Amino acid sequence: MKFLIMGPPGAGKGSQAARIKNHLDITSISTGQMFRDAYKAGDPIGIKAMTYIEDGNLVDDKTTNNIVWQRLTSDEQLENFILDGYPRTVNQAKALDDMLDKLDTKLDGVLNILISEDVLFERMEQRRVCKDCGATYHLTFKPPIKEGVCDVCGGALYQRQDDKHESVKNRLEIYKNKTKPLLDYYDKKGILYNINGMQSFENVHEDIMLVLEDL
Ligand code: AMP
């Protein structure tokens, strides 16, 4: 099974992808996480990407497509995967179709988490991320057991620069202009499944699993 998880920034894509990954034992590929890991490792791609990311802008399509192609063609068996945060532009979606064509495969479905804008702002400003393992928390709805410390690995939690107010505004604008048109692209292919994101984390997960069972 190969599918995407989409939705505006702050919709909970990353947390849901991690939950699905554990539930189905499937590989989760997050371009945002790959950029952050590359930056931490001092890789030039990560350092270049971070200049876009910190302002809430999209990394250019060429760099992003390359990092995904490298991942899809790495040694690891990629029979089943969930892509989180990619594609984010129509050009990237077309590039992904080409990549999957070359690998003689295709997407089975696109999950789209629907959520209102004011909820998004509230969520992103309260999001905290583990600097070591990338696990995400929400100060109100999914707080860590011990303040500032990751439940999973004990790493320190921080607020991503791009989760600060001005950056969030910019990311939402970019989402509307560049990423939302993708929903039409996948709807026309008949593989778009909308999920109500305005419910508890577990209920969103259950709705996702219902869709995946039918794919
Ligand atoms: P995320 O962790 O998915 O929220 O991504 C964090 C940031 O990484 C985004 O705001 C972008 O700056 C960058 N990024 C992640 N995925 C992509 C992508 N597919 N295209 C361009 N930039 C991306």
Short mmCIF file of C-alpha atoms and ligand atoms in Angstrom, two decimals:
data_model
loop_
_atom_site.label_atom_id
_atom_site.label_comp_id
_atom_site.label_asym_id
_atom_site.label_seq_id
_atom_site.Cartn_x
_atom_site.Cartn_y
_atom_site.Cartn_z
CA MET A 1 0.00 0.00 0.00
CA LYS A 2 1.32 3.42 -0.99
CA PHE A 3 -0.46 6.56 0.05
CA LEU A 4 -0.11 10.23 0.97
CA ILE A 5 -1.32 12.11 3.99
CA MET A 6 -2.22 15.73 3.22
CA GLY A 7 -3.76 18.69 5.00
CA PRO A 8 -2.75 22.21 6.00
CA PRO A 9 0.24 22.72 8.29
CA GLY A 10 -0.84 21.85 11.84
CA ALA A 11 -3.55 19.39 10.75
CA GLY A 12 -1.73 16.59 12.55
CA LYS A 13 -0.27 14.86 9.48
CA GLY A 14 3.01 13.99 11.18
CA SER A 15 1.42 12.59 14.36
CA GLN A 16 -1.12 10.59 12.37
CA ALA A 17 1.59 9.27 10.04
CA ALA A 18 3.59 8.12 13.08
CA ARG A 19 0.49 6.41 14.51
CA ILE A 20 -0.27 4.65 11.20
CA LYS A 21 3.38 3.63 10.92
CA ASN A 22 3.19 1.87 14.30
CA HIS A 23 -0.22 0.36 13.61
CA LEU A 24 0.58 -1.03 10.16
CA ASP A 25 4.35 -1.42 10.40
CA ILE A 26 4.75 0.71 7.29
CA THR A 27 7.54 3.13 6.31
CA SER A 28 6.73 6.78 6.85
CA ILE A 29 8.56 9.28 4.64
CA SER A 30 8.42 12.89 5.79
CA THR A 31 10.25 15.45 3.66
CA GLY A 32 10.16 17.99 6.52
CA GLN A 33 11.82 15.47 8.84
CA MET A 34 14.38 14.51 6.17
CA PHE A 35 15.33 18.19 5.79
CA ARG A 36 15.61 18.63 9.56
CA ASP A 37 17.73 15.45 9.85
CA ALA A 38 19.96 16.57 6.97
CA TYR A 39 20.42 19.94 8.69
CA LYS A 40 21.32 18.29 11.99
CA ALA A 41 23.85 16.09 10.19
CA GLY A 42 25.46 19.19 8.62
CA ASP A 43 24.51 17.99 5.11
CA PRO A 44 24.58 20.90 2.55
CA ILE A 45 21.04 19.99 1.38
CA GLY A 46 19.77 20.43 4.95
CA ILE A 47 21.63 23.70 5.43
CA LYS A 48 20.21 25.09 2.17
CA ALA A 49 16.70 23.81 3.00
CA MET A 50 16.75 25.40 6.46
CA THR A 51 17.06 28.89 4.94
CA TYR A 52 13.60 28.36 3.34
CA ILE A 53 12.10 26.45 6.26
CA GLU A 54 12.84 29.02 8.95
CA ASP A 55 10.83 31.65 7.06
CA GLY A 56 7.98 29.22 6.48
CA ASN A 57 8.71 29.03 2.74
CA LEU A 58 8.74 25.90 0.61
CA VAL A 59 12.06 24.35 -0.31
CA ASP A 60 12.51 24.45 -4.10
CA ASP A 61 10.94 21.59 -6.08
CA LYS A 62 14.22 20.31 -7.52
CA THR A 63 15.90 19.83 -4.11
CA THR A 64 12.73 18.31 -2.67
CA ASN A 65 12.12 15.90 -5.56
CA ASN A 66 15.77 14.79 -5.38
CA ILE A 67 15.64 13.98 -1.69
CA VAL A 68 12.45 11.94 -2.23
CA TRP A 69 13.90 10.06 -5.21
CA GLN A 70 16.99 9.18 -3.15
CA ARG A 71 14.74 7.85 -0.41
CA LEU A 72 12.47 5.87 -2.73
CA THR A 73 15.45 4.20 -4.37
CA SER A 74 17.41 3.54 -1.19
CA ASP A 75 18.13 -0.07 -0.24
CA GLU A 76 15.24 -0.37 2.13
CA GLN A 77 12.30 -2.39 0.86
CA LEU A 78 9.59 0.16 0.06
CA GLU A 79 6.59 -2.02 -0.80
CA ASN A 80 4.43 -0.03 1.60
CA PHE A 81 4.87 3.58 2.54
CA ILE A 82 3.10 6.69 3.67
CA LEU A 83 4.34 10.04 2.38
CA ASP A 84 3.87 12.91 4.81
CA GLY A 85 4.36 16.49 3.61
CA TYR A 86 5.16 15.57 0.01
CA PRO A 87 4.07 16.52 -2.60
CA ARG A 88 3.25 20.13 -1.76
CA THR A 89 3.03 21.60 -5.27
CA VAL A 90 1.47 20.39 -8.52
CA ASN A 91 4.99 20.14 -9.99
CA GLN A 92 6.02 17.85 -7.15
CA ALA A 93 2.89 15.73 -7.66
CA LYS A 94 3.77 15.28 -11.33
CA ALA A 95 7.37 14.47 -10.42
CA LEU A 96 6.11 11.88 -7.91
CA ASP A 97 3.92 10.27 -10.60
CA ASP A 98 7.00 10.04 -12.85
CA MET A 99 9.10 8.52 -10.06
CA LEU A 100 6.46 5.90 -9.26
CA ASP A 101 6.07 5.14 -12.98
CA LYS A 102 9.79 4.48 -13.18
CA LEU A 103 9.46 2.15 -10.19
CA ASP A 104 6.51 0.48 -11.93
CA THR A 105 4.04 1.32 -9.20
CA LYS A 106 1.43 3.93 -8.28
CA LEU A 107 -0.34 5.62 -5.38
CA ASP A 108 -3.32 3.80 -3.88
CA GLY A 109 -4.82 6.75 -2.07
CA VAL A 110 -4.51 10.30 -0.75
CA LEU A 111 -5.81 11.06 2.74
CA ASN A 112 -6.74 14.69 3.26
CA ILE A 113 -7.25 15.95 6.83
CA LEU A 114 -9.83 18.76 6.87
CA ILE A 115 -9.59 21.39 9.60
CA SER A 116 -10.52 25.06 10.18
CA GLU A 117 -7.96 27.86 10.15
CA ASP A 118 -8.38 29.15 13.72
CA VAL A 119 -7.86 25.65 15.09
CA LEU A 120 -4.68 25.40 13.04
CA PHE A 121 -3.17 28.55 14.52
CA GLU A 122 -3.94 27.39 18.03
CA ARG A 123 -2.42 23.98 17.37
CA MET A 124 0.77 25.13 15.73
CA GLU A 125 1.59 27.67 18.39
CA GLN A 126 1.22 24.97 21.04
CA ARG A 127 3.16 22.31 19.17
CA ARG A 128 6.46 21.11 20.65
CA VAL A 129 8.87 18.72 18.97
CA CYS A 130 11.61 16.49 20.36
CA LYS A 131 14.99 17.67 19.12
CA ASP A 132 16.33 14.10 19.18
CA CYS A 133 13.61 11.78 17.80
CA GLY A 134 11.12 14.24 16.21
CA ALA A 135 8.12 13.07 18.30
CA THR A 136 5.46 15.79 18.47
CA TYR A 137 3.37 17.06 21.41
CA HIS A 138 0.64 19.61 21.98
CA LEU A 139 0.81 21.57 25.23
CA THR A 140 -2.96 21.20 25.84
CA PHE A 141 -4.12 18.07 24.01
CA LYS A 142 -1.06 15.85 24.02
CA PRO A 143 1.34 17.18 26.66
CA PRO A 144 4.49 15.26 27.58
CA ILE A 145 4.43 13.51 30.96
CA LYS A 146 7.30 15.69 32.16
CA GLU A 147 7.34 19.31 30.97
CA GLY A 148 9.92 19.96 28.25
CA VAL A 149 11.03 16.31 28.03
CA CYS A 150 10.17 13.75 25.34
CA ASP A 151 8.18 10.71 26.61
CA VAL A 152 9.71 8.51 23.92
CA CYS A 153 13.44 9.17 24.25
CA GLY A 154 13.96 11.74 27.01
CA GLY A 155 15.19 14.40 24.53
CA ALA A 156 14.51 18.12 25.02
CA LEU A 157 11.34 19.58 23.48
CA TYR A 158 11.43 22.82 21.50
CA GLN A 159 9.15 25.04 19.43
CA ARG A 160 10.01 24.91 15.75
CA GLN A 161 10.98 28.33 14.38
CA ASP A 162 8.39 27.83 11.64
CA ASP A 163 5.63 27.26 14.23
CA LYS A 164 5.88 30.89 15.41
CA HIS A 165 3.02 33.24 14.51
CA GLU A 166 4.37 35.08 11.42
CA SER A 167 5.77 31.90 9.98
CA VAL A 168 2.48 30.06 10.51
CA LYS A 169 0.62 32.84 8.64
CA ASN A 170 3.04 32.53 5.75
CA ARG A 171 2.81 28.73 5.67
CA LEU A 172 -0.99 28.85 5.57
CA GLU A 173 -0.92 31.30 2.64
CA ILE A 174 1.50 29.06 0.79
CA TYR A 175 -0.67 26.05 1.55
CA LYS A 176 -3.72 27.78 0.05
CA ASN A 177 -1.90 28.97 -3.07
CA LYS A 178 0.37 26.04 -3.83
CA THR A 179 -0.73 22.88 -2.04
CA LYS A 180 -4.53 23.10 -2.03
CA PRO A 181 -4.70 22.80 -5.85
CA LEU A 182 -3.31 19.29 -5.41
CA LEU A 183 -6.59 18.18 -3.89
CA ASP A 184 -8.24 18.73 -7.27
CA TYR A 185 -5.41 16.92 -8.99
CA TYR A 186 -5.96 13.78 -6.87
CA ASP A 187 -9.74 14.10 -6.81
CA LYS A 188 -9.74 13.91 -10.61
CA LYS A 189 -7.72 10.71 -10.37
CA GLY A 190 -10.42 9.33 -8.03
CA ILE A 191 -8.02 8.60 -5.15
CA LEU A 192 -8.80 11.46 -2.72
CA TYR A 193 -10.32 10.60 0.70
CA ASN A 194 -11.33 13.42 3.05
CA ILE A 195 -10.96 12.88 6.78
CA ASN A 196 -12.62 15.06 9.44
CA GLY A 197 -9.67 16.49 11.41
CA MET A 198 -11.85 18.36 13.94
CA GLN A 199 -12.13 15.44 16.34
CA SER A 200 -9.88 13.68 18.82
CA PHE A 201 -6.56 12.29 17.68
CA GLU A 202 -7.80 8.69 18.16
CA ASN A 203 -11.02 9.30 16.21
CA VAL A 204 -9.08 10.80 13.32
CA HIS A 205 -6.87 7.73 13.38
CA GLU A 206 -9.90 5.41 13.35
CA ASP A 207 -11.40 7.23 10.34
CA ILE A 208 -8.08 6.91 8.54
CA MET A 209 -7.92 3.17 9.27
CA LEU A 210 -11.45 2.71 7.88
CA VAL A 211 -10.35 4.30 4.60
CA LEU A 212 -7.13 2.28 4.47
CA GLU A 213 -9.01 -1.01 5.02
CA ASP A 214 -10.90 -0.35 1.78
CA LEU A 215 -7.92 0.68 -0.36
P1 AMP B 1 6.71 19.73 7.74
O1 AMP B 1 7.52 19.03 8.77
O2 AMP B 1 6.04 18.79 6.77
O3 AMP B 1 5.74 20.72 8.32
O4 AMP B 1 7.74 20.59 6.87
C1 AMP B 1 8.51 21.63 7.44
C2 AMP B 1 9.03 22.55 6.35
O5 AMP B 1 9.89 21.81 5.47
C3 AMP B 1 7.95 23.13 5.44
O6 AMP B 1 7.33 24.28 5.99
C4 AMP B 1 8.79 23.46 4.21
O7 AMP B 1 9.57 24.62 4.42
C5 AMP B 1 9.75 22.28 4.13
N1 AMP B 1 9.16 21.19 3.34
C6 AMP B 1 8.73 19.98 3.77
N2 AMP B 1 8.23 19.25 2.77
C7 AMP B 1 8.32 20.03 1.66
C8 AMP B 1 7.94 19.87 0.31
N3 AMP B 1 7.31 18.76 -0.11
N4 AMP B 1 8.20 20.89 -0.55
C9 AMP B 1 8.81 22.01 -0.15
N5 AMP B 1 9.17 22.25 1.12
C10 AMP B 1 8.93 21.27 2.02
#
